[in-house]
Coordinates of C-alpha atoms in Angstrom, one line a residue:
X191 CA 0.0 0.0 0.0
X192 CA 1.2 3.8 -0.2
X193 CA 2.7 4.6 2.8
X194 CA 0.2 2.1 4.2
X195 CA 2.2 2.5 8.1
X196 CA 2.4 5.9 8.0
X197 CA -1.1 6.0 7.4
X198 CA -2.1 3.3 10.2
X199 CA -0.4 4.8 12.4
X200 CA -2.0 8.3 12.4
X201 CA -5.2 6.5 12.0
X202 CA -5.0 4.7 15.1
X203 CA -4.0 7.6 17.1
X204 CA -6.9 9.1 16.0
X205 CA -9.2 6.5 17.2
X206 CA -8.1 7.2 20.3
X207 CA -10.2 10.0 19.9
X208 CA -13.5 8.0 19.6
X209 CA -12.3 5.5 22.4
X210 CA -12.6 8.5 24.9
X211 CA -15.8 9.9 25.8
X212 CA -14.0 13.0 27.1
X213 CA -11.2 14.5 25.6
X214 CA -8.9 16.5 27.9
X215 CA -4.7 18.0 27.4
X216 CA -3.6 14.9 27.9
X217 CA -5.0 12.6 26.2
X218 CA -4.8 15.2 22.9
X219 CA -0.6 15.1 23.9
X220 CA -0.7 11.2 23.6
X221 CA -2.4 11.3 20.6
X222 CA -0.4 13.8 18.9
X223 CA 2.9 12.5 20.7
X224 CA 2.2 9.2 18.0
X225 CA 1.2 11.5 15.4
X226 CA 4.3 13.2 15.2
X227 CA 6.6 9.7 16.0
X228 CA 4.8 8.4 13.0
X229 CA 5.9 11.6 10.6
X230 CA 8.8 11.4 11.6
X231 CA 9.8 7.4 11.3
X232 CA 8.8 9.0 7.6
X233 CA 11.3 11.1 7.6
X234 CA 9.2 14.4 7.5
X235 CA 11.0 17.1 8.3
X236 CA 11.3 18.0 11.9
X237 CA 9.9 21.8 11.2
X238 CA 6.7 20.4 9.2
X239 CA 6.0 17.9 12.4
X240 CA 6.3 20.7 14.9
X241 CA 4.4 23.0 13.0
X242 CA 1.8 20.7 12.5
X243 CA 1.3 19.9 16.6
X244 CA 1.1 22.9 17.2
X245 CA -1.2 24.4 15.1
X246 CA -3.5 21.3 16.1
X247 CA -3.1 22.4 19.5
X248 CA -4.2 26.1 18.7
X249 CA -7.0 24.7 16.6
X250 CA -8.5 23.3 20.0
X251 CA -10.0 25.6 23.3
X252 CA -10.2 23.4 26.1
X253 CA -11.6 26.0 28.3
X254 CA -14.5 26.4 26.0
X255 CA -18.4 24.7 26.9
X256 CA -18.1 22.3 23.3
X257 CA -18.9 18.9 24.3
X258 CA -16.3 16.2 23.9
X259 CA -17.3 14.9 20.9
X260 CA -17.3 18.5 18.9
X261 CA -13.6 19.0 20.2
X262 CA -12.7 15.5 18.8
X263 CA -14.2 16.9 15.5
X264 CA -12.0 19.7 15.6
X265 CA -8.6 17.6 16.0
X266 CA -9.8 15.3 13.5
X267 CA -10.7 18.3 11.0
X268 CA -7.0 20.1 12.1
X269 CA -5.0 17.1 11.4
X270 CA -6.7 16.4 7.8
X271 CA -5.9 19.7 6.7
X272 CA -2.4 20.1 8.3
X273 CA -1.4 16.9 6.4
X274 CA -3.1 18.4 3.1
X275 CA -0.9 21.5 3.9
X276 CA 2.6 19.5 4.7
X277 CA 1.8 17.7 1.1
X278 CA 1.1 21.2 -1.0
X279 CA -2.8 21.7 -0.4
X280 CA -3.0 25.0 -2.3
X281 CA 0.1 26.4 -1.6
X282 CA 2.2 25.1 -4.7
X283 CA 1.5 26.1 -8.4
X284 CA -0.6 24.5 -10.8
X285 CA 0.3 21.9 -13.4
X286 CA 0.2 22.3 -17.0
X287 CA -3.3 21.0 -18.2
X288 CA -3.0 18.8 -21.4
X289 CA -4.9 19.6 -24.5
X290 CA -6.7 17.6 -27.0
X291 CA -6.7 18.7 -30.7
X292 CA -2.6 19.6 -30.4
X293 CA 0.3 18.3 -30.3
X294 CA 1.9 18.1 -26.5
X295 CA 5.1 17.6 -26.0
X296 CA 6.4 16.3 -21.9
X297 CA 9.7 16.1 -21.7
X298 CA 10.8 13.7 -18.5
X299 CA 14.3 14.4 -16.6
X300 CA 15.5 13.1 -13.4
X301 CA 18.4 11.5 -11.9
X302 CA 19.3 8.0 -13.3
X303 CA 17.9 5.0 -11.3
X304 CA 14.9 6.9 -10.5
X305 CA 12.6 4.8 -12.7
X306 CA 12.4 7.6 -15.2
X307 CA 12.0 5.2 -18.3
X308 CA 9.4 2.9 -16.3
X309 CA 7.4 6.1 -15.9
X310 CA 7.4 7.6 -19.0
X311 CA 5.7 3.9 -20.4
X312 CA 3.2 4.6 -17.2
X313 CA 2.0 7.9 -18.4
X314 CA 1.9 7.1 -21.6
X315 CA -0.7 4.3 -20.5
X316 CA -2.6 6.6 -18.3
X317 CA -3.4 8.5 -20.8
X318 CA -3.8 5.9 -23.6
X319 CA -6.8 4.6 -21.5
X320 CA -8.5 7.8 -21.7
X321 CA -8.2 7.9 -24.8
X322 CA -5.7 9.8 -26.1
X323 CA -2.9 8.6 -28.9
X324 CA 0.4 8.8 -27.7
X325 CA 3.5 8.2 -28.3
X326 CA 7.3 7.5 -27.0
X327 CA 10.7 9.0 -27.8
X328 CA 13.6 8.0 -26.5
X329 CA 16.5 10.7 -26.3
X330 CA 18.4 8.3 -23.7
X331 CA 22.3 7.9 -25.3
X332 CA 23.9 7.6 -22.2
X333 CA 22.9 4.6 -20.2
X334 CA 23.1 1.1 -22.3
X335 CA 20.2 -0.7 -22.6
X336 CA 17.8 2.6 -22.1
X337 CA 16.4 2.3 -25.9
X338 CA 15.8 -1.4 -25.5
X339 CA 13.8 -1.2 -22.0
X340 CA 11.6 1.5 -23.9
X341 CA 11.2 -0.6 -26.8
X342 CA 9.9 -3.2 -24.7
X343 CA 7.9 -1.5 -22.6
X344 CA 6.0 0.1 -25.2
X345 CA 5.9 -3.0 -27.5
X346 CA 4.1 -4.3 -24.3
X347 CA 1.5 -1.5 -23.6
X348 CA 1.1 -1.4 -27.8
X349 CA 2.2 2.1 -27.8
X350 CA 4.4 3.3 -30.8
X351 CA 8.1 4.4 -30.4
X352 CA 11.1 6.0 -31.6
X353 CA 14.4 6.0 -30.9
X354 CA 18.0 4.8 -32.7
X355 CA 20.9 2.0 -31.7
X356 CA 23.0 4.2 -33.8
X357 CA 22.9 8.0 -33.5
X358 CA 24.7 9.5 -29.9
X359 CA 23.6 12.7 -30.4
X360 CA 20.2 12.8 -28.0
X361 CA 18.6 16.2 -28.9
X362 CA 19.0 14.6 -32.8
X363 CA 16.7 12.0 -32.1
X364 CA 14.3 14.0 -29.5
X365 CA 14.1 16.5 -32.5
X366 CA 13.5 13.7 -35.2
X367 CA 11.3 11.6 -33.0
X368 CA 8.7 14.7 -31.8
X369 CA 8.7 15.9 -35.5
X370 CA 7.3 12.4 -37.2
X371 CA 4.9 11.9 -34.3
X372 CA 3.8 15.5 -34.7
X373 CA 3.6 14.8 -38.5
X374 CA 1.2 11.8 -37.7
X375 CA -1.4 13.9 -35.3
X376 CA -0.4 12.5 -31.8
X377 CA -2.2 13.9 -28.9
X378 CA 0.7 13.1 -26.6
X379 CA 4.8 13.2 -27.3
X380 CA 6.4 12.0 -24.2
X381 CA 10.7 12.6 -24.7
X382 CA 12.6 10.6 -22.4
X383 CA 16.2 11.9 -21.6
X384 CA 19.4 11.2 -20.0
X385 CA 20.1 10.4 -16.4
X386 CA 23.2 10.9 -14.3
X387 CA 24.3 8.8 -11.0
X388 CA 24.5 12.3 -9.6
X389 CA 24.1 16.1 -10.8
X390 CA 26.4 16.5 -13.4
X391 CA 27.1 19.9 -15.1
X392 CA 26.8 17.5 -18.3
X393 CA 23.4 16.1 -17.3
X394 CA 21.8 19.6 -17.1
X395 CA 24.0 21.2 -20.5
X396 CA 22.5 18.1 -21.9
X397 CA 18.9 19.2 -20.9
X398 CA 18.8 22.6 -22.0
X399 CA 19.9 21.3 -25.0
X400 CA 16.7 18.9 -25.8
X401 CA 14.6 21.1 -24.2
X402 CA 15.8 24.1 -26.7
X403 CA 15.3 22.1 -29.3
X404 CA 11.8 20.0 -28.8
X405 CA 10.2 23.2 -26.8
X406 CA 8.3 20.7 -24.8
X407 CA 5.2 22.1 -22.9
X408 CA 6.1 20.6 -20.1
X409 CA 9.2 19.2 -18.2
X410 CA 8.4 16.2 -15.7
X411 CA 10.8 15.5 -13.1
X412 CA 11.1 12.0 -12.1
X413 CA 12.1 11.7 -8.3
X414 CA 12.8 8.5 -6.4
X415 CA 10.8 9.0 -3.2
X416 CA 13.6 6.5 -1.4
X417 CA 15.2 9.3 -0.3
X418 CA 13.4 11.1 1.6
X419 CA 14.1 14.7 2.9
X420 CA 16.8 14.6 0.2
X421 CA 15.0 15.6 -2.6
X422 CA 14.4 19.0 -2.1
X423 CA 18.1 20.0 -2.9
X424 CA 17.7 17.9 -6.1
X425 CA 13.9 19.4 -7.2
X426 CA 15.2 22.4 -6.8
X427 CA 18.7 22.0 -8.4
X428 CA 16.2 21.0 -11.5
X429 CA 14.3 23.2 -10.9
X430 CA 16.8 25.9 -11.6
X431 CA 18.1 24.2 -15.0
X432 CA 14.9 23.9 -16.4
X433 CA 11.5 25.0 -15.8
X434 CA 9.9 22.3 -13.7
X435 CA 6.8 21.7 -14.6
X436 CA 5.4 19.4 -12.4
X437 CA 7.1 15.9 -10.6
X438 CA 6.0 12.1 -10.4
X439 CA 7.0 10.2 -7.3
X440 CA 8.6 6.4 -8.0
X441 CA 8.7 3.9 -5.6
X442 CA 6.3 5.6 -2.5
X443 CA 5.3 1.5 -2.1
X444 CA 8.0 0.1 -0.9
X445 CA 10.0 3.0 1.7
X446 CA 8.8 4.5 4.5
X447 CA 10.8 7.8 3.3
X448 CA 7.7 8.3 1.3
X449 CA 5.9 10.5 3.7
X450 CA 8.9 13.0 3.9
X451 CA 9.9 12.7 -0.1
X452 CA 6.3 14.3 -0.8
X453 CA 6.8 16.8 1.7
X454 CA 10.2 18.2 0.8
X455 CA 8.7 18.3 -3.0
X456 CA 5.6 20.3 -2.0
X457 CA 8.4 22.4 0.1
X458 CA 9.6 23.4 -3.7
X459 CA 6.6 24.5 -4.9
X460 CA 6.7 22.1 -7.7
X461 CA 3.4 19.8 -7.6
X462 CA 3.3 16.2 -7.8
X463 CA 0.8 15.2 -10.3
X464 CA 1.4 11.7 -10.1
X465 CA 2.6 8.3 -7.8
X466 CA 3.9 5.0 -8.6
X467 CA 2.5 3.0 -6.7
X468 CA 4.5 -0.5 -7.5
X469 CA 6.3 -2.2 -10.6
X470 CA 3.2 -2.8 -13.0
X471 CA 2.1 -0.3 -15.6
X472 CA -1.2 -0.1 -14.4
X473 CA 0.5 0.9 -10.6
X474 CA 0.3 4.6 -11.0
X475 CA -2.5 6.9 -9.5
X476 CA -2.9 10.9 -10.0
X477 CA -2.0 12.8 -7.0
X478 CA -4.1 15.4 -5.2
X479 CA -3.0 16.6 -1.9
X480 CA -6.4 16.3 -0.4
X481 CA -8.3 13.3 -1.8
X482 CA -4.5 11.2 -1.0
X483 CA -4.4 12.7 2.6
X484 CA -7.9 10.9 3.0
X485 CA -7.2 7.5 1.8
X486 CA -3.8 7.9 4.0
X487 CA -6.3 8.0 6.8
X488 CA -9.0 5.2 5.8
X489 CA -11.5 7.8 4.8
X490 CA -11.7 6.8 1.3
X491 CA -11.3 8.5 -1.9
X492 CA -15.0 8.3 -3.5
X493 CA -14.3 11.0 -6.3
X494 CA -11.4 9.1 -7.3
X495 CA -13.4 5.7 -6.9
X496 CA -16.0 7.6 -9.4
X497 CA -13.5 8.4 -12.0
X498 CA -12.4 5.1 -12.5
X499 CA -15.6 3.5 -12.8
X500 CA -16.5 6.2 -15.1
X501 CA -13.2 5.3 -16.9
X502 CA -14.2 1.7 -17.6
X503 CA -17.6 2.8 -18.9
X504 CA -19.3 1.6 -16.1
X505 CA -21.9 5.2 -16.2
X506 CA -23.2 3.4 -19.9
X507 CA -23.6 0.1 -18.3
X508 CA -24.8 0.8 -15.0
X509 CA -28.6 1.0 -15.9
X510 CA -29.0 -2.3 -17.7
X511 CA -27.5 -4.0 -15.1
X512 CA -28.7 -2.5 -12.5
X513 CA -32.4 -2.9 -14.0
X514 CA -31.6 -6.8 -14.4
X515 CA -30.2 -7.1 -10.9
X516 CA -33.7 -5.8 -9.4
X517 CA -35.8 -8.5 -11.6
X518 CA -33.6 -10.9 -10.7
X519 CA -32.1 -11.6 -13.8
X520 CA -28.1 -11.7 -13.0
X521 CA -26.4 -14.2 -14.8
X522 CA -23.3 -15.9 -15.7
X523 CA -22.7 -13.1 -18.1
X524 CA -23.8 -10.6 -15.5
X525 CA -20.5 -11.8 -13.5
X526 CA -18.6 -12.0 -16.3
X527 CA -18.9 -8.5 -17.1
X528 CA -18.8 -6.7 -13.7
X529 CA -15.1 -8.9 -13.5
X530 CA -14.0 -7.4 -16.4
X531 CA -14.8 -3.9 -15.6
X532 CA -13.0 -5.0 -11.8
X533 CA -9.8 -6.1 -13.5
X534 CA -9.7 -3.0 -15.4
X535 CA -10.1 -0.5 -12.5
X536 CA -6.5 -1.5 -12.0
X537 CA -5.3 -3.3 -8.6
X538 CA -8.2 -4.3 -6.6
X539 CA -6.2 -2.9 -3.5
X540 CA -6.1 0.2 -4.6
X541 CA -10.0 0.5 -5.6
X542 CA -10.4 -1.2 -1.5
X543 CA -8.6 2.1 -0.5
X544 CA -11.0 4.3 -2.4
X545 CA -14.0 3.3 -0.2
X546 CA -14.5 5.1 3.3
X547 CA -13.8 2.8 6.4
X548 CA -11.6 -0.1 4.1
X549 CA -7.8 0.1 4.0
X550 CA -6.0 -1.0 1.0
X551 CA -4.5 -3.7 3.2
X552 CA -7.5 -5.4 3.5
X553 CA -6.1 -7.8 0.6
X554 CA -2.7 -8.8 1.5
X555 CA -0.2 -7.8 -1.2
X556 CA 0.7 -11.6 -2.7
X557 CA -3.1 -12.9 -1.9
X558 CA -3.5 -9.7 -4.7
X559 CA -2.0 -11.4 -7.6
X560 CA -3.5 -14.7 -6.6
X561 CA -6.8 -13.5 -6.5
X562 CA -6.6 -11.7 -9.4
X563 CA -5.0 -15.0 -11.4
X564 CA -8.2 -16.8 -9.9
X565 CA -10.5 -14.5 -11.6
X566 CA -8.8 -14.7 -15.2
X567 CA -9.3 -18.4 -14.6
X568 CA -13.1 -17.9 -14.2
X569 CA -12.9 -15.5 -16.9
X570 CA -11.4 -18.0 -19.2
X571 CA -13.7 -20.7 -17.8
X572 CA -17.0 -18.6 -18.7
X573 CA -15.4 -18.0 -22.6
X574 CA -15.4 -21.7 -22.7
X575 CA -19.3 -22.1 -22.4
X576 CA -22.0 -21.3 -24.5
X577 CA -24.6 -18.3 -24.7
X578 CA -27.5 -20.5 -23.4
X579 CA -25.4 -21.3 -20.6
X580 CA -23.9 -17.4 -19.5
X581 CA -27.4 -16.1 -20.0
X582 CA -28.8 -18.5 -17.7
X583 CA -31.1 -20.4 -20.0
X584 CA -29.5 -23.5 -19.2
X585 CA -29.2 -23.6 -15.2
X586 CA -25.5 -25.1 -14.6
X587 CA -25.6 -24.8 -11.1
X588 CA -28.2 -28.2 -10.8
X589 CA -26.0 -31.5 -9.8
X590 CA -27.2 -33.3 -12.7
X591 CA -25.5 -35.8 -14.9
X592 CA -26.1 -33.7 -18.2
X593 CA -24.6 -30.9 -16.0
X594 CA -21.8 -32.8 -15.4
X595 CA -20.7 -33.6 -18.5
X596 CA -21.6 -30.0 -19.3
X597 CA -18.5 -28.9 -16.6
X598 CA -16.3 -31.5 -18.0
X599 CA -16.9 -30.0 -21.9
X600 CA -16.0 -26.2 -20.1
X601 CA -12.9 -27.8 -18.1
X602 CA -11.5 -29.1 -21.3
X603 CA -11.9 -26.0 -23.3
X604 CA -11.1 -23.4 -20.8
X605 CA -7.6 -26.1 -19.9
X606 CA -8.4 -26.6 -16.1
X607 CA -9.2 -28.9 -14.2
X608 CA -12.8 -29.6 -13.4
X609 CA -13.1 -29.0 -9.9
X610 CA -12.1 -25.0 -10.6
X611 CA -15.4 -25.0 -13.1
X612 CA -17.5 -26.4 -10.0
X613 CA -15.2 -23.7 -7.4
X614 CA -16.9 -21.3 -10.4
X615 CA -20.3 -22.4 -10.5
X616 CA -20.1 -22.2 -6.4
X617 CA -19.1 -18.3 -6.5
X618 CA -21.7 -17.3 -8.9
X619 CA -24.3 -18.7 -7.1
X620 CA -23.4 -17.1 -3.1
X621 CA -22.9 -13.7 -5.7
X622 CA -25.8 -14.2 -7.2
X623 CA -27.7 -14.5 -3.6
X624 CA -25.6 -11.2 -2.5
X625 CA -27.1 -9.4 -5.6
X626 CA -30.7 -10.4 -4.8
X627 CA -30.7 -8.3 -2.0
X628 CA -29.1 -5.2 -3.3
X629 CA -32.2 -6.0 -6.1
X630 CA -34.8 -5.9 -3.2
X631 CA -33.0 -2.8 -1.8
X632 CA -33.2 -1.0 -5.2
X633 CA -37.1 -1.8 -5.6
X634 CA -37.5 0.0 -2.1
X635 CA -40.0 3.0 -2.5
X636 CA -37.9 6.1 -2.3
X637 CA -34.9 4.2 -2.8
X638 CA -32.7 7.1 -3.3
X639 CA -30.1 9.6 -1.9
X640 CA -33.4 11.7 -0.9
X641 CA -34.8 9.1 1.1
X642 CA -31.8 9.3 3.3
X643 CA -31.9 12.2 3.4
X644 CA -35.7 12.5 4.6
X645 CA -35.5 9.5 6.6
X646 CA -31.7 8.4 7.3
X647 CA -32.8 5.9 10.7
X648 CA -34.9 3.6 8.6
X649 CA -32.4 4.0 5.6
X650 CA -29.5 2.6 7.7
X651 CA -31.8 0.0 9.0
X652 CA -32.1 -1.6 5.7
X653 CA -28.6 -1.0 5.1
X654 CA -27.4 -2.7 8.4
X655 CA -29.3 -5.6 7.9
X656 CA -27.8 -6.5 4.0
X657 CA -24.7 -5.5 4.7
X658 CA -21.8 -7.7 5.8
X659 CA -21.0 -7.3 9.5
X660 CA -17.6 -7.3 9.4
X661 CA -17.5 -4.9 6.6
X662 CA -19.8 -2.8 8.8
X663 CA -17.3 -2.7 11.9
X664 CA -14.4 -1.7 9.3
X665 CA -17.0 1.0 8.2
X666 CA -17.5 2.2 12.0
X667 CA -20.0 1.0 12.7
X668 CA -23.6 2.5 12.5
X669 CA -22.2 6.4 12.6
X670 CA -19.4 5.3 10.2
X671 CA -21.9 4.2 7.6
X672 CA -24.0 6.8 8.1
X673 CA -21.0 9.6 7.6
X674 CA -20.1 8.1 4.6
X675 CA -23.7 8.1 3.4
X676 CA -23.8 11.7 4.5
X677 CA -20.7 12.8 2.5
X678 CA -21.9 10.7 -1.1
X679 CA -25.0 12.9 -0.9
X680 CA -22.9 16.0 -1.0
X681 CA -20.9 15.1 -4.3
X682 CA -22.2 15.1 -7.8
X683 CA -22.0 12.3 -9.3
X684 CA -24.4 12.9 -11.9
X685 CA -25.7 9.9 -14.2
X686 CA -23.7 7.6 -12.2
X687 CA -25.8 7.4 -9.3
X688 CA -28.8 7.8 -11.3
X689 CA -27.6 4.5 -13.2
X690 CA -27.5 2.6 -10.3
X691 CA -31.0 3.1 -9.2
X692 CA -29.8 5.9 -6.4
X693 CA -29.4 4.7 -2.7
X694 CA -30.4 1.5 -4.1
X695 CA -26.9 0.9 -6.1
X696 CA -25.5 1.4 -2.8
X697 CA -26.6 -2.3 -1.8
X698 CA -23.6 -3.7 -3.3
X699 CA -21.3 -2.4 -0.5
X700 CA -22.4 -5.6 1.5
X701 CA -20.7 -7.4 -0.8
X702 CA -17.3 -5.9 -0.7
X703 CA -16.6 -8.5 2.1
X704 CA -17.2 -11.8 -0.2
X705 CA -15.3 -9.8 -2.9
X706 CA -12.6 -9.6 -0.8
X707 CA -13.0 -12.9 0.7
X708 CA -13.0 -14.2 -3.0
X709 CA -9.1 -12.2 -3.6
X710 CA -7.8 -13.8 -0.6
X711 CA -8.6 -10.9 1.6
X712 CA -10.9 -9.9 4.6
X713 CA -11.2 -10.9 7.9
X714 CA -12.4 -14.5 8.6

């Protein structure tokens, strides 16, 4: 997870919080005493970590009337925006907006080993996915090998290239390579460049250079978040060769010098637009101060959740499904789909993180990748049967001998063994009960963000009672639910809620603990 500790750590000395019915000096020290221990084991500066305490402090009267429970509010409130102010909040500039209809060019420079070439293939697939053409150039000379690892790495995300085993002279080939893709009408030019093992008067001549010559619209600094308080000197030692656009963290997953990387970036002014997140192309999220501060602390990231499902096309398919989940038609196919669109939301522990009250350690990090695996298996099973049988006309669920044969034909098409078809046929069918009560939840009159609104006790009755109680204790509880509830009513999220039948869509949260469950994840 990103900075998974650091966020535990400052969530559970919040919790503190609710534990006590009265909050007094003291136990506000304590909890800001592990606060700060945390930030600090993160290596955020020591500066940002005092300035934080004591602003929460300030933020807090303890000679006022409030009751307990307001003043824990307030601390809670203080601390959310003081991290959102550590990591930039509004403070740093914005970045350069990309623009359909012209050519942009993004020139990437960093320090070598920073993952530089990695992330170039990563943007370039963020925004191939949204639907944008784009396309790579690689102006690397320097280190051996760098043409080849972008050759492959776009040969494997099926985006074109350019670059030469031959000619040394970078800006050359950034000029040559930006000038055919131009030529062809791509949306996006990303110009990969030359790293160093440290700042080298050569590295930065070398820069300029490109740069001069391509006149990207942007320069993207790649900095290895491994370092932690470090990379301020070297942002801003870029920074002062060329004009830094923006900056993309690498490797926040695996340090605990995340926390303090970000911070000394924001410190620059420069803002981090993006994160890797781990090794795979699809590891890479957009950074915002505000919506990452809120996953940090298990309060979810619903916008972001939005977007993604709005990514996948799941705003088109939402109403057909949703209309066959309430007449209790889900099928075979029915599954089939919503796995598809869940595979391509990108890691499932990521999506986990994006819902208030669930941590993105909920799925353990190898139990992942076998989850995920299983699924492709079920995928590849339900390719292997026919279109009577996905849509239900056939029921393959009945311990017949016709159905038997019926699992052996699948097994031998799909190549498994038959027992995985009958582990299949098992999972649809406790889905497929799940799903009939989100269906009996939709049908509800007044099933709709309104009618929590008007009525939010008998709402979160209904809710209680379908959802999963262990996902409901993750949530909170009762008041968990009912905040989260509280803060989807105050976004916009147009034809997406509409799709999914309103409050009734919502249903399907008491399933996130058999879908969890089903990756290896959850608690038994």
């Amino acid at each position: 997870m990103v900075l998974g500790d650091l966020g535990g750590k400052i969530a559970g000395a919040l919790r503190k919080l609710q534990d006590n019915t009265l909050l007094d000096e003291k136990l506000l020290d304590e909890v800001l005493l592990e606060i700060n221990r945390a930030l600090l084991e993160a290596d955020v500066n020591f500066r940002l970590v005092k300035r934080l305490r004591d602003n929460v402090k300030a933020s807090v009267s303890f000679e006022e009337g409030a009751t307990g429970v307001n003043k824990q509010r307030v601390v809670h409130r203080a601390v959310y925006q003081e991290l959102c102010d550590m990591l930039g909040g509004n403070d740093v500039r914005s970045a350069y907006q990309l623009k359909k209809g012209k050519a942009n060019v993004v020139m990437f420079v960093g320090l070598q080993g920073s993952g530089k070439t990695t992330t170039c293939a990563k943007y370039a697939r963020f925004y191939q996915r949204k639907g944008w053409r784009t396309a790579l150039v690689c102006a690397d000379t320097f280190r051996a090998g760098a043409f080849d690892q972008l050759k492959q790495n776009a040969t494997k995300i099926r985006i074109p290239f350019f670059g030469s085993y031959t000619e040394t002279d970078p800006v050359k080939i950034a000029l040559e390579g930006v000038n055919k893709f131009r030529g062809e009408d791509y949306d996006l030019i990303i110009v990969d460049t030359s790293g160093r093992h440290k700042q080298e008067e050569a590295l930065f001549d070398e820069m300029k250079q490109v740069s001069s010559a391509v006149s990207p619209d942007e320069h993207i600094f790649v900095m290895d978040s491994t370092q932690g308080q470090a990379v301020f000197d070297q942002a801003k030692a870029f920074g002062e060769a060329v004009d830094i656009g923006s900056v993309i963290m690498t490797k926040i997953d695996g340090h605990a010098k995340g926390g303090g990387a970000l911070s000394a970036v924001a410190a620059t002014g420069s803002p981090v637009v993006f994160v890797g997140t781990g090794e795979h192309f699809d590891e890479f999220e957009s950074f915002e101060a505000d919506r990452f501060v809120s996953r940090l602390l298990g309060m979810g990231d619903l916008r972001g959740l939005v977007d993604k499902m709005r990514d996948v096309g799941f705003e088109e398919e939402a109403p057909e499904m949703f209309e066959r989940i309430t007449t209790g038609q889900f099928a075979l196919k029915d599954m089939r789909k919503q796995f598809q669109m869940l595979l391509s939301m990108g890691p499932l522990n990521q999506v986990m993180g994006m819902i208030p009250g669930l941590s993105e350690d909920l799925i353990p990090k190898g139990k992942e990748k076998e989850g995920q695996a299983r699924v492709k298996r079920f995928l590849c099973i339900m390719d292997s049967m026919t279109e009577a049988e996905l849509d239900g006309k056939v029921d393959i669920a009945k311990h017949e001998e016709e159905n038997f044969s019926r699992m052996k034909r699948v097994a031998r098409g799909a190549g498994v063994h038959v027992a995985e078809v009958f582990g299949m046929v098992e999972e649809f069918k406790r889905i497929k009960k799940m799903v009939s009560k989100m269906g009996k939840l939709g049908k509800m009159k007044g099933g709709d963000m309104a009618a929590f609104q008007r009525n939010p006790q008998q709402m979160m009755q209904k809710l209680q009672g379908m959802m999963d109680p262990r996902l409901m204790q993750q949530l909170g509880g009762k008041d968990g639910m009912k905040n989260m509830m509280q803060e989807i009513s105050k976004m916009d999220m147009g034809g997406l809620m509409k799709g999914l039948g309103g409050m009734g869509g919502m249903g399907g949260m008491g399933g996130m603990g058999k879908l969890a469950s089903m990756f290896g994840g959850g608690k038994k």
